[in-house]
Structure formats: C-alpha cells, structure tokens
PDB file of N, CA, C and O in Angstrom:
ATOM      1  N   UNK Q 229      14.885   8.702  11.749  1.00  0.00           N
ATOM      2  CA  UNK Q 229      14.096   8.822  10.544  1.00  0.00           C
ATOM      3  C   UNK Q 229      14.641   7.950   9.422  1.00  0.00           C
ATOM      4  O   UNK Q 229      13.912   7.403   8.595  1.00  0.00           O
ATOM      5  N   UNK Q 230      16.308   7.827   9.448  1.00  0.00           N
ATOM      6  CA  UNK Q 230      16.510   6.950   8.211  1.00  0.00           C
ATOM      7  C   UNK Q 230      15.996   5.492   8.560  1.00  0.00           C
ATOM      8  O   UNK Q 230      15.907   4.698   7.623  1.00  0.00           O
ATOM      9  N   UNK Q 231      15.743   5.189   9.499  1.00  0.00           N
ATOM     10  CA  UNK Q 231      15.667   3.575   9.481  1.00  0.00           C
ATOM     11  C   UNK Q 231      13.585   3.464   9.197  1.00  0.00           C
ATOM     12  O   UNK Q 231      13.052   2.361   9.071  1.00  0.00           O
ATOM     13  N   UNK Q 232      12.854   4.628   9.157  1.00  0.00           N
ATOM     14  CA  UNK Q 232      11.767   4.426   8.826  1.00  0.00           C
ATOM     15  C   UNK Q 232      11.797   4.274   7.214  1.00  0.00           C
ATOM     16  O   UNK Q 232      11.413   3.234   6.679  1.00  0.00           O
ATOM     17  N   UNK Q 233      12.256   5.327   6.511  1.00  0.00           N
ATOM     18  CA  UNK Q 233      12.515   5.826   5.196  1.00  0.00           C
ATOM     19  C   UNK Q 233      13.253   4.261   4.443  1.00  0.00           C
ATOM     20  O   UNK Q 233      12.841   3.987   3.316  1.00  0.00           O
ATOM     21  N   UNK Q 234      14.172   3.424   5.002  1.00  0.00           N
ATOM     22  CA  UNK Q 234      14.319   2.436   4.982  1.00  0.00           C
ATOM     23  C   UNK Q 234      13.588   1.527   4.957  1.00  0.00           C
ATOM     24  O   UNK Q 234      13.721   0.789   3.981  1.00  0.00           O
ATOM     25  N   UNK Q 235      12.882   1.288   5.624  1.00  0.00           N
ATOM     26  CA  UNK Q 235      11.809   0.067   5.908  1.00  0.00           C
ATOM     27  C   UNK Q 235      10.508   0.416   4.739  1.00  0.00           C
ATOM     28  O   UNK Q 235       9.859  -0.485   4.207  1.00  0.00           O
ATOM     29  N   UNK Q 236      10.263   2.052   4.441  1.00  0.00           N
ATOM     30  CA  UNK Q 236       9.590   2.286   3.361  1.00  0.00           C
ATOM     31  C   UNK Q 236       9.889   2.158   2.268  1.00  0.00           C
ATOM     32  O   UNK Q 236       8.905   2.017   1.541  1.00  0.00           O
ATOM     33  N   UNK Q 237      10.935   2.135   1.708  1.00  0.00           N
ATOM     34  CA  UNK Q 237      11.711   1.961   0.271  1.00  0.00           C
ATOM     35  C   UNK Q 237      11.193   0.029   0.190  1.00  0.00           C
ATOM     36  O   UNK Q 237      10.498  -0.559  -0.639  1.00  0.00           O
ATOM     37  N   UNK Q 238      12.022  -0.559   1.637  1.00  0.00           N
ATOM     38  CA  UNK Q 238      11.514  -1.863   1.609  1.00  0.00           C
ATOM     39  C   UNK Q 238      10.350  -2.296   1.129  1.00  0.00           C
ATOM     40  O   UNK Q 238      10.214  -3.130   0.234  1.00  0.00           O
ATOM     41  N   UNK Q 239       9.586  -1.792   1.657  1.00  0.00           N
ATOM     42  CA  UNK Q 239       7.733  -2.122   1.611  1.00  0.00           C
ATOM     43  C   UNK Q 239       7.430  -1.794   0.570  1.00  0.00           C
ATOM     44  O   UNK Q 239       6.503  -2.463   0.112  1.00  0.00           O
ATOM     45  N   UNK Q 240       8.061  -0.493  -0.499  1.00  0.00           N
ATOM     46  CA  UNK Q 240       7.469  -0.068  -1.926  1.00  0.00           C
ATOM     47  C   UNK Q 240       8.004  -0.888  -2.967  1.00  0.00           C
ATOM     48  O   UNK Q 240       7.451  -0.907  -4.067  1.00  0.00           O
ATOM     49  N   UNK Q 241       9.226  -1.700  -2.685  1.00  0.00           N
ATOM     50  CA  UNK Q 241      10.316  -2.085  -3.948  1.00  0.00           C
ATOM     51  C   UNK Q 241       9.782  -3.623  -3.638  1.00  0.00           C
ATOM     52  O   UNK Q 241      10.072  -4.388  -4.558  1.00  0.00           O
ATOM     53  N   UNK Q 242       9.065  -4.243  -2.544  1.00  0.00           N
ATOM     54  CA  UNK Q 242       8.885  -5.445  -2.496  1.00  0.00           C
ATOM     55  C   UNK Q 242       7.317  -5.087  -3.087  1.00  0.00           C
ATOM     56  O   UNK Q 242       6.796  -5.444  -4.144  1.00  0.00           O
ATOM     57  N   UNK Q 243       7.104  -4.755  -2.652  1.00  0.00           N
ATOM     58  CA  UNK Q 243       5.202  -4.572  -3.475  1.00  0.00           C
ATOM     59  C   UNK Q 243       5.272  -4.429  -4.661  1.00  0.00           C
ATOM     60  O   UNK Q 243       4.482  -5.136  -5.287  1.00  0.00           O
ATOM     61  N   UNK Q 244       5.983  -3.715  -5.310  1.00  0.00           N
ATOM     62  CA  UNK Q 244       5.905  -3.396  -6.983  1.00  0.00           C
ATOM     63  C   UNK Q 244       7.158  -4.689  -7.452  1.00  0.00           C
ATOM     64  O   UNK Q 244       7.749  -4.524  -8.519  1.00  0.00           O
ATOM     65  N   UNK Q 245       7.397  -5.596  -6.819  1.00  0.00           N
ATOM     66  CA  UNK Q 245       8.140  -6.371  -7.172  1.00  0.00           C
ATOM     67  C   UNK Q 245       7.079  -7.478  -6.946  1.00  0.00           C
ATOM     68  O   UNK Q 245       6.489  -7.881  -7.948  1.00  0.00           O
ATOM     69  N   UNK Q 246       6.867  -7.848  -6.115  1.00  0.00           N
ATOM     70  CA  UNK Q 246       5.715  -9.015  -5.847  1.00  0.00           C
ATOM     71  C   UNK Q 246       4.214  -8.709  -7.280  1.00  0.00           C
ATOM     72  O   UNK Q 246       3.530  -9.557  -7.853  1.00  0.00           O
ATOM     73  N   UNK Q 247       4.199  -6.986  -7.436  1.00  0.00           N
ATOM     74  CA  UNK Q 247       2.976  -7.182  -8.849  1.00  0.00           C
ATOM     75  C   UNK Q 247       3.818  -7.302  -9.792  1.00  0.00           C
ATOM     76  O   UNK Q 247       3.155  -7.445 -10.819  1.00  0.00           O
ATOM     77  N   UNK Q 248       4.828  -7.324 -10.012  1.00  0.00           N
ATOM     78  CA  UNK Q 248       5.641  -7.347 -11.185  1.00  0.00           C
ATOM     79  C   UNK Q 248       5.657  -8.848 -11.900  1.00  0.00           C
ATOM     80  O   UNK Q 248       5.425  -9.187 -13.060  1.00  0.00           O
ATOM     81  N   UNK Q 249       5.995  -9.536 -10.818  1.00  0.00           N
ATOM     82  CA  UNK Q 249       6.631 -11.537 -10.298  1.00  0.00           C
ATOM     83  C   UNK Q 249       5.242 -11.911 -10.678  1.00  0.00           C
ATOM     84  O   UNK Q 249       5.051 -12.814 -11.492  1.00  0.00           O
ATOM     85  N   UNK Q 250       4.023 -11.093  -9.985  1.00  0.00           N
ATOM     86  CA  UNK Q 250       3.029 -12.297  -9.914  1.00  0.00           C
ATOM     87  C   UNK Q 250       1.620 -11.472 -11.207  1.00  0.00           C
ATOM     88  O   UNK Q 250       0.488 -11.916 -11.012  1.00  0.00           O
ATOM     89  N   UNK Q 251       1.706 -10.741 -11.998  1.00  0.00           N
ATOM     90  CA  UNK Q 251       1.005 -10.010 -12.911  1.00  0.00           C
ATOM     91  C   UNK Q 251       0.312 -10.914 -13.190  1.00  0.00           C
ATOM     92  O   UNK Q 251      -0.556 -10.792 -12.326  1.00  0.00           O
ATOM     93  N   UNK Q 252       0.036 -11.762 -13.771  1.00  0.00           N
ATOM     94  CA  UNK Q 252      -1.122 -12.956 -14.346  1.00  0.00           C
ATOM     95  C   UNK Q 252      -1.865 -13.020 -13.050  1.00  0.00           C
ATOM     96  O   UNK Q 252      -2.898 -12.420 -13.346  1.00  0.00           O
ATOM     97  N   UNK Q 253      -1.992 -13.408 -11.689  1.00  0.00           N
ATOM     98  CA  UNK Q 253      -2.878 -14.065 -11.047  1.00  0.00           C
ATOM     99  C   UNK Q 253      -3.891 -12.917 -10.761  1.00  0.00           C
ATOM    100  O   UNK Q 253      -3.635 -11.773 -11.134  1.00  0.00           O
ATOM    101  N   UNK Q 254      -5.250 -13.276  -9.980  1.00  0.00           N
ATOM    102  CA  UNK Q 254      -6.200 -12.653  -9.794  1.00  0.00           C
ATOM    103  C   UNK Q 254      -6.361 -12.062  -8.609  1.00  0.00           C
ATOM    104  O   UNK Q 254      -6.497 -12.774  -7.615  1.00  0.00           O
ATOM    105  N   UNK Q 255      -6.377 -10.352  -8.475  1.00  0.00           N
ATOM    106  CA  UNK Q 255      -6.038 -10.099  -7.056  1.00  0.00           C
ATOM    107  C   UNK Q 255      -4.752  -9.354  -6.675  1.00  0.00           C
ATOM    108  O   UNK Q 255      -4.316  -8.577  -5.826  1.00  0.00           O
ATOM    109  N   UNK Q 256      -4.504  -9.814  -7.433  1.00  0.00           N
ATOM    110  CA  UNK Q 256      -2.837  -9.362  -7.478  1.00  0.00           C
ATOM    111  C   UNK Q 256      -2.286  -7.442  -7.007  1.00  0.00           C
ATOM    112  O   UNK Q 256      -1.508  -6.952  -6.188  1.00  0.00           O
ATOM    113  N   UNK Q 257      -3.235  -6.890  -8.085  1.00  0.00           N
ATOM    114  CA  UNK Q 257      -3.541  -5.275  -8.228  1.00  0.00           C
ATOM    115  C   UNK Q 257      -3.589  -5.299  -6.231  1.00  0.00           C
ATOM    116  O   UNK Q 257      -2.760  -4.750  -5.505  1.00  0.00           O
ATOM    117  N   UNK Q 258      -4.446  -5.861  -5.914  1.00  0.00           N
ATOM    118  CA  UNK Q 258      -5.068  -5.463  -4.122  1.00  0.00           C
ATOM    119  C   UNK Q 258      -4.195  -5.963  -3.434  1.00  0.00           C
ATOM    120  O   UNK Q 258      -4.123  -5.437  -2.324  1.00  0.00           O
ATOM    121  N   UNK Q 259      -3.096  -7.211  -3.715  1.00  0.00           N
ATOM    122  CA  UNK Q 259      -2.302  -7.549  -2.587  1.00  0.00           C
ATOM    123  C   UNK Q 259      -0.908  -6.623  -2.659  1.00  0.00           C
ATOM    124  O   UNK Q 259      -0.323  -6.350  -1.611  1.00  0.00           O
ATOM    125  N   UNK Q 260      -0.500  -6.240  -3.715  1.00  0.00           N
ATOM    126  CA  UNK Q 260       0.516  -5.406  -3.949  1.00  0.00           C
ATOM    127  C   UNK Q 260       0.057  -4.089  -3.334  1.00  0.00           C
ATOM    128  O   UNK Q 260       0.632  -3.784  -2.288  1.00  0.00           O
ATOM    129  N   UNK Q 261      -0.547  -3.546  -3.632  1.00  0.00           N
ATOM    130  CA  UNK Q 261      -0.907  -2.113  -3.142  1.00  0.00           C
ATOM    131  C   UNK Q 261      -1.009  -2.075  -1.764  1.00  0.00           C
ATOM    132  O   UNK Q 261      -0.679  -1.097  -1.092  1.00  0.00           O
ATOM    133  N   UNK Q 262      -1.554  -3.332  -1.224  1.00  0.00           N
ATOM    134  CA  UNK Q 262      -1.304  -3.402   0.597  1.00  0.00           C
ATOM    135  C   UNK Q 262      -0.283  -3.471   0.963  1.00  0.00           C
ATOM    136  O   UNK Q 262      -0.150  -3.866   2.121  1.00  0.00           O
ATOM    137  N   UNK Q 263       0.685  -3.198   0.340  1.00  0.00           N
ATOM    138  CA  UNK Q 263       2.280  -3.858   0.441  1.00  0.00           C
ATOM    139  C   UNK Q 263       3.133  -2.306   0.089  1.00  0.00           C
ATOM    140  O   UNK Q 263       3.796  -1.601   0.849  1.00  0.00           O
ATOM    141  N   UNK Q 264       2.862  -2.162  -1.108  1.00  0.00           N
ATOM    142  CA  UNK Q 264       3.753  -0.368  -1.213  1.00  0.00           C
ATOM    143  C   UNK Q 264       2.622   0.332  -1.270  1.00  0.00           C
ATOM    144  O   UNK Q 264       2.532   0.924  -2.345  1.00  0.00           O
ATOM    145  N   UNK Q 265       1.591   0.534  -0.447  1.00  0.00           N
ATOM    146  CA  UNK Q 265       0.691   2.082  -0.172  1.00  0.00           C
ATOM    147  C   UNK Q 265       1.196   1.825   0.833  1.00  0.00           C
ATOM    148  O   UNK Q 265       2.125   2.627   0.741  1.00  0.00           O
ATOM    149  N   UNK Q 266       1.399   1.202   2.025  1.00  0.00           N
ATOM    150  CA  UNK Q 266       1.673   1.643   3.528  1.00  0.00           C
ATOM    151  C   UNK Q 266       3.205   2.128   3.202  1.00  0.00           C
ATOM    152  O   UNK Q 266       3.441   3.261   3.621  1.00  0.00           O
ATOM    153  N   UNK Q 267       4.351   1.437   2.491  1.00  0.00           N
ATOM    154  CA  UNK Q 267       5.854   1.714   2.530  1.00  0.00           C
ATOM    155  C   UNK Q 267       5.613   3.199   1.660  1.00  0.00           C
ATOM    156  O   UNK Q 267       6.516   4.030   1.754  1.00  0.00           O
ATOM    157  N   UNK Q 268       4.477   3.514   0.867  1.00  0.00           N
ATOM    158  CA  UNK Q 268       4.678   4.845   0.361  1.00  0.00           C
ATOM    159  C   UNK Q 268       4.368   5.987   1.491  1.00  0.00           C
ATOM    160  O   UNK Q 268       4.694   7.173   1.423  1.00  0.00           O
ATOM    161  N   UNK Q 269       3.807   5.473   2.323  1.00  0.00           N
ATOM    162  CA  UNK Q 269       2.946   6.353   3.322  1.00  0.00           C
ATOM    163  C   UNK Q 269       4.037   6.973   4.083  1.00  0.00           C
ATOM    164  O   UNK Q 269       4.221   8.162   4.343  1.00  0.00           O
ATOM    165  N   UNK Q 270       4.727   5.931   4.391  1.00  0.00           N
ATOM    166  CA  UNK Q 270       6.067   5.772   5.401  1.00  0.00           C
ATOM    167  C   UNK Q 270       6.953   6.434   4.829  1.00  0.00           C
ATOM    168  O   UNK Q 270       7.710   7.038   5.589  1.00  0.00           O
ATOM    169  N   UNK Q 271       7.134   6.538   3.722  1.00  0.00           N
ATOM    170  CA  UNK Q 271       8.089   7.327   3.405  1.00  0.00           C
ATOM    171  C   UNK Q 271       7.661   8.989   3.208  1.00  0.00           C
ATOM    172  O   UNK Q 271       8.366   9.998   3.179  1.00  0.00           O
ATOM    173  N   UNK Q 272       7.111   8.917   3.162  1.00  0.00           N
ATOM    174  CA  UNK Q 272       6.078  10.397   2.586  1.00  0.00           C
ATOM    175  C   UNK Q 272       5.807  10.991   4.426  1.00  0.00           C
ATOM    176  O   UNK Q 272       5.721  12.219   4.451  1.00  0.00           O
ATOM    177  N   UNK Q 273       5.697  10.454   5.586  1.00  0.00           N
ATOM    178  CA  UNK Q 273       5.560  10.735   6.276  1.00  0.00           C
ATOM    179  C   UNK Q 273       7.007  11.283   7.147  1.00  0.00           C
ATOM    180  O   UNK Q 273       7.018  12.157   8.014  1.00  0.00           O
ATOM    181  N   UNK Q 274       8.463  10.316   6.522  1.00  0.00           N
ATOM    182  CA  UNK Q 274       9.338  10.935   7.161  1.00  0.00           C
ATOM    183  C   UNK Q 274      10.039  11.962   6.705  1.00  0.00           C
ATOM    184  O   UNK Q 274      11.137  12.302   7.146  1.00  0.00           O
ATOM    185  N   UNK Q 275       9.073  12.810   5.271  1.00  0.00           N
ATOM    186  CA  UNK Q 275       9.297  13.786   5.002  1.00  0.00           C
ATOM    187  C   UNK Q 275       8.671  15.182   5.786  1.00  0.00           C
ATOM    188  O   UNK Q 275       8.927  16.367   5.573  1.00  0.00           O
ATOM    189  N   UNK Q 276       7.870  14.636   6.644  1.00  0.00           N
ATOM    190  CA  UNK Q 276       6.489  15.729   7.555  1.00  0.00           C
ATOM    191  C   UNK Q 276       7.089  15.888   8.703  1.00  0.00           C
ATOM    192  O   UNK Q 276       7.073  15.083   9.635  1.00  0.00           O
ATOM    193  N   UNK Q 277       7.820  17.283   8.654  1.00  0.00           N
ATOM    194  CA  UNK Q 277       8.459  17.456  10.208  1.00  0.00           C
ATOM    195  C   UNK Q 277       7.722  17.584  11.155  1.00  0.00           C
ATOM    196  O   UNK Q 277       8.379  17.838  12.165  1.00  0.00           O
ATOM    197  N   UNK Q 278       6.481  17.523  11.366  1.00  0.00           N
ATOM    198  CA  UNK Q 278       5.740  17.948  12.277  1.00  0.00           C
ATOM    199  C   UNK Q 278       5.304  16.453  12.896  1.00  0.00           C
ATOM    200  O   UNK Q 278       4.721  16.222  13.956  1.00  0.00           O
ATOM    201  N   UNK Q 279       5.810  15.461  11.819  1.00  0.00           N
ATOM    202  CA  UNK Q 279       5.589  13.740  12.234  1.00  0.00           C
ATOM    203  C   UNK Q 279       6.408  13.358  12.517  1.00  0.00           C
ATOM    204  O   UNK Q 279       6.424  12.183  12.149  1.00  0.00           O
ATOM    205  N   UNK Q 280       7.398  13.653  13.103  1.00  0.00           N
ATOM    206  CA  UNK Q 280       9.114  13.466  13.488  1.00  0.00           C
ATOM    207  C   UNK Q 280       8.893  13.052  14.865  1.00  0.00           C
ATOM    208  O   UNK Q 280       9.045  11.871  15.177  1.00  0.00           O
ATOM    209  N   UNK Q 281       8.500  14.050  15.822  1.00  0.00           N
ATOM    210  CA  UNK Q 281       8.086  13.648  17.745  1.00  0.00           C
ATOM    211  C   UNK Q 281       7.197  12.294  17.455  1.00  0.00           C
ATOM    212  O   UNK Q 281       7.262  11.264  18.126  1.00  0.00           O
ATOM    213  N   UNK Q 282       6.560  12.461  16.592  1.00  0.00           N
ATOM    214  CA  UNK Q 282       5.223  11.279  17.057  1.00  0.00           C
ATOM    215  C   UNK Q 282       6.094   9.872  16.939  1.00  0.00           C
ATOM    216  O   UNK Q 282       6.200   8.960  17.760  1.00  0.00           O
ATOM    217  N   UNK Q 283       6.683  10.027  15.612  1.00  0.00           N
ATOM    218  CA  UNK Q 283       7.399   9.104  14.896  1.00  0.00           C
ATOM    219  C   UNK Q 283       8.417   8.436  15.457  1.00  0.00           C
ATOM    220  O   UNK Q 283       8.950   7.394  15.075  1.00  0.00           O
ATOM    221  N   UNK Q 284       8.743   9.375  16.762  1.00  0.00           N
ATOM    222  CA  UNK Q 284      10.191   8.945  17.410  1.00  0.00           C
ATOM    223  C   UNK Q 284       9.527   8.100  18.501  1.00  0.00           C
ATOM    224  O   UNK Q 284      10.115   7.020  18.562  1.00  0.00           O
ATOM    225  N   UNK Q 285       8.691   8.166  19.241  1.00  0.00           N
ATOM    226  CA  UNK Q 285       8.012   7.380  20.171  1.00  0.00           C
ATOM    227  C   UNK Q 285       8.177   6.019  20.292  1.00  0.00           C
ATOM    228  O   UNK Q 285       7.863   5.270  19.367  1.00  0.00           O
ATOM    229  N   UNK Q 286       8.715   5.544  21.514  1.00  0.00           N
ATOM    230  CA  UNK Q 286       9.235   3.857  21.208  1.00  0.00           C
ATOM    231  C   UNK Q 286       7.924   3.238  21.049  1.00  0.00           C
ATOM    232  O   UNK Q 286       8.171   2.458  20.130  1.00  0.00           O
ATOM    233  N   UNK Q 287       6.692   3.068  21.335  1.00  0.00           N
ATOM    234  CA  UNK Q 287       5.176   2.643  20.807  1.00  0.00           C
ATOM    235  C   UNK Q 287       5.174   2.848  19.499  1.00  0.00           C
ATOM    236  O   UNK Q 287       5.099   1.984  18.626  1.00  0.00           O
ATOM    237  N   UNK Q 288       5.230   3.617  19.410  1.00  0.00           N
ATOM    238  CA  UNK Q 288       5.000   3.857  17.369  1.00  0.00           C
ATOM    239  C   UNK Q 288       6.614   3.177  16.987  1.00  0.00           C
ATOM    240  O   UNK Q 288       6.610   2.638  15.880  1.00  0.00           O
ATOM    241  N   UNK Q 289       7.202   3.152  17.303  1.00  0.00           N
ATOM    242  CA  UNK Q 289       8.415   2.245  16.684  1.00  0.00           C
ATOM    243  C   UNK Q 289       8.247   0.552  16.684  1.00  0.00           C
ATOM    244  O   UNK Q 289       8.298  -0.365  15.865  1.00  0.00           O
ATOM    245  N   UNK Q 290       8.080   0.687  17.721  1.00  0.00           N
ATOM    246  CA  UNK Q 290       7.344  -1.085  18.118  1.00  0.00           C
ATOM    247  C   UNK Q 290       6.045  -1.479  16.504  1.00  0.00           C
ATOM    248  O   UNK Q 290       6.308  -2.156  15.510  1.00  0.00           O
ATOM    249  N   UNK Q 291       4.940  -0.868  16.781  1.00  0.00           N
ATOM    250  CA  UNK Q 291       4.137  -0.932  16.351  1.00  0.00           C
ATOM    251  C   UNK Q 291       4.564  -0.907  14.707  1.00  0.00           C
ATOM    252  O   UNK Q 291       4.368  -1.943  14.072  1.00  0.00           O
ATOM    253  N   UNK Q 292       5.127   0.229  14.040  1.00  0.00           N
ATOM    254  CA  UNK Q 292       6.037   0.542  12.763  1.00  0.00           C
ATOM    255  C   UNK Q 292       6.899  -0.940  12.317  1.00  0.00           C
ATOM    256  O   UNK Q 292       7.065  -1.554  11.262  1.00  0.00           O
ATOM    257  N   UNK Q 293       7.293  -1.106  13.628  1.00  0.00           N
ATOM    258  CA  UNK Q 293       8.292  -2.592  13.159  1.00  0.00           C
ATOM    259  C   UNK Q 293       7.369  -4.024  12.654  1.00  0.00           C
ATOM    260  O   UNK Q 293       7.543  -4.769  11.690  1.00  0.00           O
ATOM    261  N   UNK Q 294       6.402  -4.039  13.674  1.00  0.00           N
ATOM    262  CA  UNK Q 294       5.180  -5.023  13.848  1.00  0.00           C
ATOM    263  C   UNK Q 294       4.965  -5.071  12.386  1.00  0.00           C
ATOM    264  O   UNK Q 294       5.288  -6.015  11.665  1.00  0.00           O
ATOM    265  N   UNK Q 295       4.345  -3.883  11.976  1.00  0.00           N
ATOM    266  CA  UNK Q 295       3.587  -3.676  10.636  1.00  0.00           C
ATOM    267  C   UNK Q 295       4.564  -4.319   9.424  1.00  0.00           C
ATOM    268  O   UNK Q 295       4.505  -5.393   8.825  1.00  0.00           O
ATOM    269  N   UNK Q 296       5.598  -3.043   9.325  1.00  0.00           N
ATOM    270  CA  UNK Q 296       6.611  -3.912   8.239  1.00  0.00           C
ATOM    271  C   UNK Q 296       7.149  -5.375   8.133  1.00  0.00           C
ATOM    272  O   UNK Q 296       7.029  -6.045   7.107  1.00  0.00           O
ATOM    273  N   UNK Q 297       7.840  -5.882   9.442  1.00  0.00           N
ATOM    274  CA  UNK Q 297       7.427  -7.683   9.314  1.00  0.00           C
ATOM    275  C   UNK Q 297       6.744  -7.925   8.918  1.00  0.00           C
ATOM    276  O   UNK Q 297       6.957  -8.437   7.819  1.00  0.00           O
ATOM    277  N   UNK Q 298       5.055  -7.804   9.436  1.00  0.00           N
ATOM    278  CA  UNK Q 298       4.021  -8.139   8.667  1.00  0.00           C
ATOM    279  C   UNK Q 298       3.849  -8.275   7.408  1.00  0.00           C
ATOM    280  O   UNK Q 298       3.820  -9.352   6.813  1.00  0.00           O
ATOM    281  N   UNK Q 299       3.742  -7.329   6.994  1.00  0.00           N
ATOM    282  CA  UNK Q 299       3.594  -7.013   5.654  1.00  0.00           C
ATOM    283  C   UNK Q 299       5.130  -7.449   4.812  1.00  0.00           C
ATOM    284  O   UNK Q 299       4.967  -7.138   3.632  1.00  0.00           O
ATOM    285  N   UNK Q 300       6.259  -7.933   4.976  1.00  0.00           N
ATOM    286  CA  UNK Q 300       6.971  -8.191   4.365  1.00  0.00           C
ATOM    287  C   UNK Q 300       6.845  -9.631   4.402  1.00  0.00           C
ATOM    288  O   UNK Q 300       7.173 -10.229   3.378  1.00  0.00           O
ATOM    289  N   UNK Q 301       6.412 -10.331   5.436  1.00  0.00           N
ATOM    290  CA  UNK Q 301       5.598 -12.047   5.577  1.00  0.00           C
ATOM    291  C   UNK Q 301       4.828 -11.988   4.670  1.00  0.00           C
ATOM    292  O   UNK Q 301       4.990 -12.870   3.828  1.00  0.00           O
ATOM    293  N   UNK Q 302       3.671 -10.973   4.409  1.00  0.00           N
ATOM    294  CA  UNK Q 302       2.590 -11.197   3.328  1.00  0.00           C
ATOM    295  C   UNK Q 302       3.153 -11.270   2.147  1.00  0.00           C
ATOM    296  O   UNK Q 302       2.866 -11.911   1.136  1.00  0.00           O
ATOM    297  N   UNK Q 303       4.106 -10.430   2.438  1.00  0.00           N
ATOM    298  CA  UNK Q 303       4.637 -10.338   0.357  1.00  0.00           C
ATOM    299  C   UNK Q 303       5.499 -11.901   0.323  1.00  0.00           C
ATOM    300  O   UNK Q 303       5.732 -12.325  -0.809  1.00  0.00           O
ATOM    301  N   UNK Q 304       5.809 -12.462   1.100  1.00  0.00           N
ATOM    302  CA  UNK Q 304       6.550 -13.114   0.651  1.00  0.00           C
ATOM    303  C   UNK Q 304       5.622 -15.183   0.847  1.00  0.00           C
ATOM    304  O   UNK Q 304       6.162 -16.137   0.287  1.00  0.00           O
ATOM    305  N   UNK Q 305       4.509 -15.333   1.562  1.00  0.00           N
ATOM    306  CA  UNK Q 305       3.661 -16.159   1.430  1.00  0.00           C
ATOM    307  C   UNK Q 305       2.347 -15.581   0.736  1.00  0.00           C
ATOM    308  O   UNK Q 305       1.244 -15.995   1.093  1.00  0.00           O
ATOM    309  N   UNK Q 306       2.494 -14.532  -0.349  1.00  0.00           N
ATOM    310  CA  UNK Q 306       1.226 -14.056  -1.052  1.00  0.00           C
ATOM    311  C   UNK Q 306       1.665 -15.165  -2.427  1.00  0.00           C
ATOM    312  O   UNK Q 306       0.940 -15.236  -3.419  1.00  0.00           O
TER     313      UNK Q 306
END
C-alpha cells in the first residue's frame, strides 16, 4: 500500500505543480486535474480496506504503474 500512496502524493504534487508553473495558458484547469484527480483517487483508495485484495493483484499493479508513468509523461510534455 505504501508504494501506491506514494505514486499518489506523486501524481497530486506534480498536477498542482504543473497548474501552479503553467496558470496563464488555456486549458490548463483540465490538464492538471487529469494529473492530481487520479493521484487523489489513489490515495483515497489506499485508505479503503476493503480495496487492499483488489489493489494487491499483480494486474492492477502493472496497470497502476502503466497509468502513473503515463500521466507523469503528460505532466511533464504538457
């Protein structure tokens, strides 16, 4: 669970950092929020013990990893 809760702090502190950096351009509000609503989700989810089994699943880990790269590529060629 800490290395999800991790990767969510990641995804929220780079999103509200990327609207912070880039406040003037147009759009901005929608690319940030794609960036820390999923790392808020993630974190908010490894508070849900009942999302702990699902969460541990090497598919959903794969997939979890996929996403955050992703989305940490976007923040950083947005």
């Amino acid at each position: 669970m800490n290395n999800y809760r991790m990767g969510g702090y990641l995804l929220f502190a780079v999103g509200l950092i990327n609207l912070r950096y880039q406040w003037g351009e147009v759009g901005i509000m929608q690319r940030s929020a794609a960036i820390f609503i999923p790392g808020s989700l993630i974190i908010l989810a490894t508070f849900i013990t009942s999302l702990h089994k699902p969460l541990m699943k090497r598919e959903v880990q794969y997939m979890m990893a996929f996403l955050g790269l992703a989305l940490v590529a976007f923040s950083v060629v947005n």
